[in-house]
Amino acid sequence: MRTIFSYLCLLQAAVGFSQNFTLTGRVSSPYEGKIYLWYGDKVDSTEVSNKEFYFSGQVPYPTKASLSVSPKFKNTGFFVLEAGDLSTDIAIENRHQVYLKGLNGSPSLNEVKDILIFRHKNASLSNLADLLTPRLEKLIKREPKSQFAGILLSDLMTDRILPYRYAQRLYDLLDKRTQDKEDIQKIEQMLSAMSRTQIGSQLPDMEFDTEKGREKLSAAKKKLTLVLFTASDCIACVEVTRQFAELYKKYHSSHGFTIYAVYLDHERNTWLDHIHREGYRFTTLIAPKKFKDETLQSLGIIDVPSNFLIDENGKILAVNITPKGVHRGLDPEAAAYVPVPKKVKGKKVKKLK
């Protein structure tokens, strides 16, 4: 009897306390046929009937998953499959591309939403990382096997919100055996890059093609230099580059502020058309290999826009600083001043954007 009991205990430990899940889905577009659920090392399938489908199974911990209409490849954005009753809405375009529109019933997703809301509300605080890290520690310690924890840490590290010492501490809490391999690889690459590009360290010199030749950062830098990684086909990148460009116009001569803007663009002509149209006067360069460029990989650039603010000696002063942050550093009084529209009787005053 004792032997059987011991065997059952070992078996339960090996299974990893798997818990049941159900996934109910609705397809917003017309579709009839099979749909496939990818999670862990499994691929399940079911028929879509009346635009609805249903899966059930077991997962030992929150696991990265995706849906597709092909048994050969997963071609959709991921979500996290976990114990409980989940529901999702999807769209299927051209009978092969699956788009996840929403997911309900996910405790992990709700937790992450709370963290992201907290981050957004406190984004302007200088000690945001100090406030955010305990929340992340609590989440990871409670369920270190959860692949959601690895996904979240990977994304936060991409934004460089966490300094190296905090990121390393959180990474050490993860159960590496259960995490998605791609997320672990991404985190380890970022940790390696972050260890070399911490605030206060020296930013390595770099060299890229300009319109007329090659130019090193060491030849372009001034008293204060923003090393900006951007792209002409990225709306957010174009907008933030324009904001930095306004600061360049205002403070280049008086404060020695300049920009070394590296565009991650494949097509040289497209890049040239863009910078000519924008009329930038600061140094603009192109990295046609984009994220495969060795220099960018060594710096941990895996998303755009990204930036480093350095002094005249190349020392890193800030990472992924906002235009407002640069403005505050250049001219604190002007950055703090926000015009208040005057009230005029009988007329509505437009709010300043």
CSV table of C-alpha atoms in Angstrom, one decimal, residues 1-345:
chain,number,residue,atom,x,y,z
A,1,MET,CA,0.0,0.0,0.0
A,2,ARG,CA,2.8,2.4,0.9
A,3,THR,CA,4.5,1.7,-2.4
A,4,ILE,CA,1.3,2.4,-4.4
A,5,PHE,CA,0.8,5.7,-2.4
A,6,SER,CA,4.4,6.7,-3.2
A,7,TYR,CA,3.9,5.9,-6.8
A,8,LEU,CA,0.8,8.0,-7.0
A,9,CYS,CA,2.6,11.0,-5.3
A,10,LEU,CA,5.4,10.7,-7.9
A,11,LEU,CA,2.9,10.5,-10.7
A,12,GLN,CA,1.0,13.6,-9.5
A,13,ALA,CA,4.3,15.5,-9.3
A,14,ALA,CA,5.3,14.4,-12.8
A,15,VAL,CA,1.9,15.6,-14.2
A,16,GLY,CA,2.5,19.0,-12.5
A,17,PHE,CA,-0.9,19.4,-11.1
A,18,SER,CA,-2.5,20.0,-14.5
A,19,GLN,CA,-5.8,21.9,-14.4
A,20,ASN,CA,-8.8,21.9,-16.7
A,21,PHE,CA,-9.6,24.6,-19.2
A,22,THR,CA,-12.3,25.3,-21.6
A,23,LEU,CA,-12.1,27.7,-24.6
A,24,THR,CA,-15.3,28.9,-26.2
A,25,GLY,CA,-14.8,30.9,-29.4
A,26,ARG,CA,-16.8,32.9,-31.9
A,27,VAL,CA,-15.8,33.7,-35.4
A,28,SER,CA,-17.0,37.1,-36.6
A,29,SER,CA,-16.4,36.4,-40.3
A,30,PRO,CA,-18.0,33.6,-42.4
A,31,TYR,CA,-16.0,30.4,-42.0
A,32,GLU,CA,-16.7,26.6,-42.1
A,33,GLY,CA,-14.0,24.1,-41.4
A,34,LYS,CA,-11.4,23.1,-38.8
A,35,ILE,CA,-9.6,25.4,-36.4
A,36,TYR,CA,-6.4,24.4,-34.5
A,37,LEU,CA,-5.3,25.2,-31.0
A,38,TRP,CA,-1.5,25.2,-30.4
A,39,TYR,CA,-0.2,25.1,-26.8
A,40,GLY,CA,2.9,23.6,-25.3
A,41,ASP,CA,3.8,20.6,-27.5
A,42,LYS,CA,0.2,19.9,-28.4
A,43,VAL,CA,-2.0,20.7,-31.4
A,44,ASP,CA,-5.8,20.1,-30.9
A,45,SER,CA,-8.5,20.6,-33.5
A,46,THR,CA,-12.2,21.1,-33.7
A,47,GLU,CA,-14.9,22.1,-36.2
A,48,VAL,CA,-16.4,25.6,-36.5
A,49,SER,CA,-20.1,25.3,-36.5
A,50,ASN,CA,-22.5,28.3,-36.8
A,51,LYS,CA,-19.4,30.5,-36.3
A,52,GLU,CA,-18.7,28.9,-33.0
A,53,PHE,CA,-16.0,26.5,-31.7
A,54,TYR,CA,-15.1,24.8,-28.4
A,55,PHE,CA,-11.9,23.3,-26.9
A,56,SER,CA,-11.2,21.7,-23.6
A,57,GLY,CA,-8.1,20.2,-22.0
A,58,GLN,CA,-5.5,20.6,-19.3
A,59,VAL,CA,-2.5,22.8,-18.7
A,60,PRO,CA,-0.1,22.6,-15.8
A,61,TYR,CA,0.4,26.4,-15.7
A,62,PRO,CA,-0.5,29.4,-17.8
A,63,THR,CA,0.8,28.6,-21.3
A,64,LYS,CA,1.4,30.5,-24.5
A,65,ALA,CA,-1.1,29.4,-27.1
A,66,SER,CA,-2.3,30.4,-30.6
A,67,LEU,CA,-5.1,29.6,-33.0
A,68,SER,CA,-4.8,28.8,-36.7
A,69,VAL,CA,-6.8,27.2,-39.6
A,70,SER,CA,-3.8,25.1,-40.7
A,71,PRO,CA,-2.4,22.0,-39.0
A,72,LYS,CA,1.1,22.9,-40.3
A,73,PHE,CA,1.7,26.4,-38.9
A,74,LYS,CA,0.4,28.8,-36.2
A,75,ASN,CA,-0.2,32.1,-37.9
A,76,THR,CA,-1.8,34.2,-35.3
A,77,GLY,CA,-0.9,36.4,-32.4
A,78,PHE,CA,-0.5,34.5,-29.2
A,79,PHE,CA,-2.6,34.5,-26.0
A,80,VAL,CA,-2.2,32.6,-22.7
A,81,LEU,CA,-4.2,29.5,-22.0
A,82,GLU,CA,-4.9,28.7,-18.3
A,83,ALA,CA,-7.2,26.9,-16.0
A,84,GLY,CA,-10.8,28.1,-16.1
A,85,ASP,CA,-13.5,29.0,-18.6
A,86,LEU,CA,-12.1,31.2,-21.3
A,87,SER,CA,-13.9,32.8,-24.3
A,88,THR,CA,-12.5,34.5,-27.3
A,89,ASP,CA,-13.6,36.4,-30.4
A,90,ILE,CA,-11.6,35.9,-33.6
A,91,ALA,CA,-11.7,37.0,-37.3
A,92,ILE,CA,-10.5,34.8,-40.2
A,93,GLU,CA,-9.5,36.7,-43.3
A,94,ASN,CA,-9.0,35.1,-46.7
A,95,ARG,CA,-9.7,31.7,-45.1
A,96,HIS,CA,-6.1,31.5,-43.7
A,97,GLN,CA,-5.3,34.4,-41.4
A,98,VAL,CA,-6.6,34.3,-37.9
A,99,TYR,CA,-6.9,37.6,-35.8
A,100,LEU,CA,-7.5,37.4,-32.1
A,101,LYS,CA,-10.0,40.2,-31.2
A,102,GLY,CA,-10.5,39.6,-27.5
A,103,LEU,CA,-10.1,37.2,-24.6
A,104,ASN,CA,-12.3,36.9,-21.6
A,105,GLY,CA,-12.0,35.0,-18.3
A,106,SER,CA,-8.2,35.1,-18.0
A,107,PRO,CA,-7.0,35.9,-14.4
A,108,SER,CA,-3.4,36.4,-15.7
A,109,LEU,CA,-4.6,38.9,-18.3
A,110,ASN,CA,-6.5,40.9,-15.7
A,111,GLU,CA,-3.4,40.9,-13.5
A,112,VAL,CA,-1.2,42.2,-16.3
A,113,LYS,CA,-3.8,44.8,-17.2
A,114,ASP,CA,-3.6,46.1,-13.6
A,115,ILE,CA,0.2,46.3,-13.9
A,116,LEU,CA,0.0,48.1,-17.2
A,117,ILE,CA,-2.6,50.6,-15.9
A,118,PHE,CA,-0.3,51.3,-12.9
A,119,ARG,CA,2.6,51.8,-15.2
A,120,HIS,CA,0.7,54.2,-17.4
A,121,LYS,CA,-0.7,56.3,-14.4
A,122,ASN,CA,2.8,56.6,-12.9
A,123,ALA,CA,4.8,56.9,-16.1
A,124,SER,CA,6.0,60.4,-15.2
A,125,LEU,CA,7.5,59.4,-11.9
A,126,SER,CA,11.3,59.1,-11.7
A,127,ASN,CA,11.0,56.1,-9.4
A,128,LEU,CA,8.6,54.1,-11.5
A,129,ALA,CA,10.9,51.1,-11.7
A,130,ASP,CA,11.1,51.1,-7.9
A,131,LEU,CA,7.3,51.0,-7.6
A,132,LEU,CA,6.7,48.5,-10.4
A,133,THR,CA,9.3,45.9,-9.5
A,134,PRO,CA,7.7,44.7,-6.2
A,135,ARG,CA,4.4,44.2,-8.0
A,136,LEU,CA,6.2,42.1,-10.7
A,137,GLU,CA,8.1,40.1,-8.0
A,138,LYS,CA,4.8,39.3,-6.3
A,139,LEU,CA,3.3,38.1,-9.6
A,140,ILE,CA,6.3,35.9,-10.5
A,141,LYS,CA,6.9,34.4,-7.0
A,142,ARG,CA,3.3,33.3,-6.9
A,143,GLU,CA,3.5,31.4,-10.2
A,144,PRO,CA,7.1,31.2,-11.5
A,145,LYS,CA,6.2,28.6,-14.0
A,146,SER,CA,3.7,30.8,-15.8
A,147,GLN,CA,4.7,31.7,-19.3
A,148,PHE,CA,2.7,34.9,-18.9
A,149,ALA,CA,5.3,36.1,-16.4
A,150,GLY,CA,8.1,35.5,-19.0
A,151,ILE,CA,6.1,37.3,-21.7
A,152,LEU,CA,5.5,40.3,-19.5
A,153,LEU,CA,9.1,40.6,-18.3
A,154,SER,CA,10.3,40.3,-21.9
A,155,ASP,CA,8.0,43.2,-23.0
A,156,LEU,CA,9.0,45.5,-20.1
A,157,MET,CA,12.7,44.9,-20.8
A,158,THR,CA,12.1,45.8,-24.5
A,159,ASP,CA,10.8,49.2,-23.3
A,160,ARG,CA,13.8,49.5,-21.0
A,161,ILE,CA,11.5,50.5,-18.1
A,162,LEU,CA,13.4,48.3,-15.7
A,163,PRO,CA,17.1,49.0,-15.0
A,164,TYR,CA,19.5,46.0,-15.4
A,165,ARG,CA,19.7,45.1,-11.7
A,166,TYR,CA,15.9,44.8,-11.4
A,167,ALA,CA,15.5,42.9,-14.6
A,168,GLN,CA,18.1,40.4,-13.6
A,169,ARG,CA,16.5,39.9,-10.2
A,170,LEU,CA,13.1,39.3,-11.8
A,171,TYR,CA,14.6,36.9,-14.4
A,172,ASP,CA,16.2,34.9,-11.6
A,173,LEU,CA,12.7,34.3,-10.1
A,174,LEU,CA,11.4,32.7,-13.3
A,175,ASP,CA,11.2,28.9,-13.7
A,176,LYS,CA,13.4,28.6,-16.9
A,177,ARG,CA,12.3,25.0,-17.5
A,178,THR,CA,8.7,26.0,-18.3
A,179,GLN,CA,9.1,29.3,-20.1
A,180,ASP,CA,8.8,29.8,-23.8
A,181,LYS,CA,12.2,29.3,-25.5
A,182,GLU,CA,11.8,32.5,-27.6
A,183,ASP,CA,11.0,34.6,-24.6
A,184,ILE,CA,13.9,33.3,-22.6
A,185,GLN,CA,16.3,33.9,-25.5
A,186,LYS,CA,14.9,37.4,-25.9
A,187,ILE,CA,15.3,38.2,-22.2
A,188,GLU,CA,18.8,36.8,-22.1
A,189,GLN,CA,19.8,38.9,-25.1
A,190,MET,CA,18.3,42.0,-23.5
A,191,LEU,CA,20.1,41.3,-20.2
A,192,SER,CA,23.4,41.0,-22.0
A,193,ALA,CA,22.8,44.3,-23.9
A,194,MET,CA,21.5,46.1,-20.7
A,195,SER,CA,24.6,45.1,-18.8
A,196,ARG,CA,26.7,47.0,-21.3
A,197,THR,CA,24.4,50.0,-21.8
A,198,GLN,CA,23.3,50.9,-18.3
A,199,ILE,CA,22.9,54.6,-17.3
A,200,GLY,CA,26.4,55.9,-16.5
A,201,SER,CA,28.2,53.5,-18.8
A,202,GLN,CA,29.9,54.4,-22.0
A,203,LEU,CA,27.8,53.9,-25.2
A,204,PRO,CA,30.0,52.1,-27.8
A,205,ASP,CA,30.9,54.1,-30.9
A,206,MET,CA,28.9,53.1,-34.0
A,207,GLU,CA,28.9,53.8,-37.8
A,208,PHE,CA,26.2,53.8,-40.4
A,209,ASP,CA,25.6,55.0,-43.9
A,210,THR,CA,24.4,58.6,-44.4
A,211,GLU,CA,23.1,60.0,-47.7
A,212,LYS,CA,26.6,60.9,-48.8
A,213,GLY,CA,28.8,58.3,-47.0
A,214,ARG,CA,29.4,56.7,-43.6
A,215,GLU,CA,29.5,58.6,-40.3
A,216,LYS,CA,30.5,57.6,-36.9
A,217,LEU,CA,28.7,58.6,-33.7
A,218,SER,CA,31.9,60.0,-32.3
A,219,ALA,CA,32.2,62.4,-35.2
A,220,ALA,CA,28.5,63.6,-34.9
A,221,LYS,CA,28.0,63.9,-31.1
A,222,LYS,CA,27.8,67.3,-29.4
A,223,LYS,CA,27.4,68.4,-25.8
A,224,LEU,CA,24.1,66.4,-25.6
A,225,THR,CA,23.3,63.8,-28.2
A,226,LEU,CA,20.2,61.7,-28.7
A,227,VAL,CA,21.0,58.4,-30.4
A,228,LEU,CA,17.6,57.6,-31.9
A,229,PHE,CA,16.6,54.3,-33.6
A,230,THR,CA,13.5,54.9,-35.7
A,231,ALA,CA,11.8,54.0,-39.0
A,232,SER,CA,10.0,55.8,-41.8
A,233,ASP,CA,7.2,53.2,-42.0
A,234,CYS,CA,6.3,53.4,-38.2
A,235,ILE,CA,3.7,56.0,-37.3
A,236,ALA,CA,4.8,56.2,-33.7
A,237,CYS,CA,8.4,56.6,-34.8
A,238,VAL,CA,7.6,59.4,-37.3
A,239,GLU,CA,5.6,61.3,-34.6
A,240,VAL,CA,8.2,61.1,-31.9
A,241,THR,CA,11.1,61.9,-34.3
A,242,ARG,CA,9.2,65.1,-35.3
A,243,GLN,CA,8.9,66.0,-31.6
A,244,PHE,CA,12.7,65.5,-31.1
A,245,ALA,CA,13.3,67.5,-34.2
A,246,GLU,CA,11.5,70.5,-32.8
A,247,LEU,CA,13.8,70.4,-29.8
A,248,TYR,CA,16.8,70.2,-32.1
A,249,LYS,CA,15.6,73.3,-33.9
A,250,LYS,CA,15.2,75.2,-30.7
A,251,TYR,CA,18.2,74.0,-28.7
A,252,HIS,CA,20.9,72.9,-31.2
A,253,SER,CA,22.7,76.2,-31.3
A,254,SER,CA,22.1,77.4,-27.7
A,255,HIS,CA,22.6,74.2,-25.8
A,256,GLY,CA,24.6,72.0,-28.1
A,257,PHE,CA,21.8,69.4,-28.6
A,258,THR,CA,21.9,67.2,-31.6
A,259,ILE,CA,20.4,63.9,-32.9
A,260,TYR,CA,22.0,60.9,-34.5
A,261,ALA,CA,19.0,59.2,-36.1
A,262,VAL,CA,19.4,55.7,-37.3
A,263,TYR,CA,16.6,54.5,-39.6
A,264,LEU,CA,15.7,50.8,-39.7
A,265,ASP,CA,14.6,50.9,-43.3
A,266,HIS,CA,15.1,48.3,-46.0
A,267,GLU,CA,14.7,50.6,-49.0
A,268,ARG,CA,17.3,53.4,-49.3
A,269,ASN,CA,15.1,55.4,-51.8
A,270,THR,CA,12.1,55.3,-49.4
A,271,TRP,CA,14.3,56.5,-46.6
A,272,LEU,CA,15.8,59.3,-48.7
A,273,ASP,CA,12.3,60.4,-49.8
A,274,HIS,CA,11.2,60.5,-46.1
A,275,ILE,CA,14.1,62.5,-44.7
A,276,HIS,CA,14.0,65.0,-47.6
A,277,ARG,CA,10.2,65.4,-47.1
A,278,GLU,CA,10.7,66.0,-43.3
A,279,GLY,CA,13.6,68.4,-43.9
A,280,TYR,CA,15.8,67.2,-41.0
A,281,ARG,CA,19.0,69.0,-40.5
A,282,PHE,CA,20.6,66.6,-38.0
A,283,THR,CA,22.5,63.5,-38.9
A,284,THR,CA,20.3,60.8,-40.4
A,285,LEU,CA,21.5,57.3,-41.2
A,286,ILE,CA,20.2,54.0,-42.4
A,287,ALA,CA,20.5,50.4,-41.1
A,288,PRO,CA,19.0,48.3,-44.0
A,289,LYS,CA,19.5,45.0,-42.1
A,290,LYS,CA,17.2,46.4,-39.5
A,291,PHE,CA,17.1,44.3,-36.3
A,292,LYS,CA,19.6,41.8,-37.8
A,293,ASP,CA,22.3,44.5,-37.7
A,294,GLU,CA,25.1,43.4,-35.4
A,295,THR,CA,25.5,46.9,-33.8
A,296,LEU,CA,21.7,47.0,-33.0
A,297,GLN,CA,21.8,43.5,-31.6
A,298,SER,CA,24.7,44.3,-29.4
A,299,LEU,CA,22.8,47.3,-28.0
A,300,GLY,CA,19.6,45.3,-27.4
A,301,ILE,CA,17.6,47.3,-30.0
A,302,ILE,CA,14.6,45.0,-30.7
A,303,ASP,CA,11.9,47.6,-31.1
A,304,VAL,CA,11.5,51.1,-32.4
A,305,PRO,CA,11.5,53.9,-31.5
A,306,SER,CA,14.3,53.4,-29.0
A,307,ASN,CA,17.0,55.8,-27.9
A,308,PHE,CA,20.0,56.7,-25.7
A,309,LEU,CA,20.8,60.2,-24.5
A,310,ILE,CA,24.6,60.7,-24.1
A,311,ASP,CA,26.9,63.5,-23.0
A,312,GLU,CA,29.9,64.8,-24.9
A,313,ASN,CA,32.0,62.0,-23.6
A,314,GLY,CA,29.6,59.3,-24.7
A,315,LYS,CA,28.3,58.5,-21.2
A,316,ILE,CA,24.7,57.3,-21.1
A,317,LEU,CA,22.4,59.7,-19.3
A,318,ALA,CA,19.1,58.2,-20.1
A,319,VAL,CA,17.6,55.2,-22.0
A,320,ASN,CA,14.3,55.5,-24.0
A,321,ILE,CA,13.8,59.1,-22.8
A,322,THR,CA,10.7,60.9,-24.0
A,323,PRO,CA,10.7,64.3,-25.9
A,324,LYS,CA,9.3,65.9,-22.7
A,325,GLY,CA,12.1,64.3,-20.7
A,326,VAL,CA,14.8,65.8,-23.1
A,327,HIS,CA,13.0,69.1,-23.0
A,328,ARG,CA,13.0,69.1,-19.2
A,329,GLY,CA,16.7,68.4,-19.2
A,330,LEU,CA,17.5,71.2,-21.7
A,331,ASP,CA,15.2,73.9,-20.3
A,332,PRO,CA,13.3,72.9,-17.1
A,333,GLU,CA,11.4,76.2,-16.9
A,334,ALA,CA,10.1,76.0,-20.5
A,335,ALA,CA,9.2,72.3,-20.2
A,336,ALA,CA,7.2,73.0,-17.0
A,337,TYR,CA,5.2,75.8,-18.5
A,338,VAL,CA,1.8,74.7,-19.9
A,339,PRO,CA,-0.3,77.6,-21.4
A,340,VAL,CA,-3.8,77.8,-20.0
A,341,PRO,CA,-6.4,79.0,-22.5
A,342,LYS,CA,-8.2,82.2,-21.5
A,343,LYS,CA,-12.0,82.2,-21.1
A,344,VAL,CA,-13.8,84.5,-23.4
A,345,LYS,CA,-17.5,85.3,-22.9
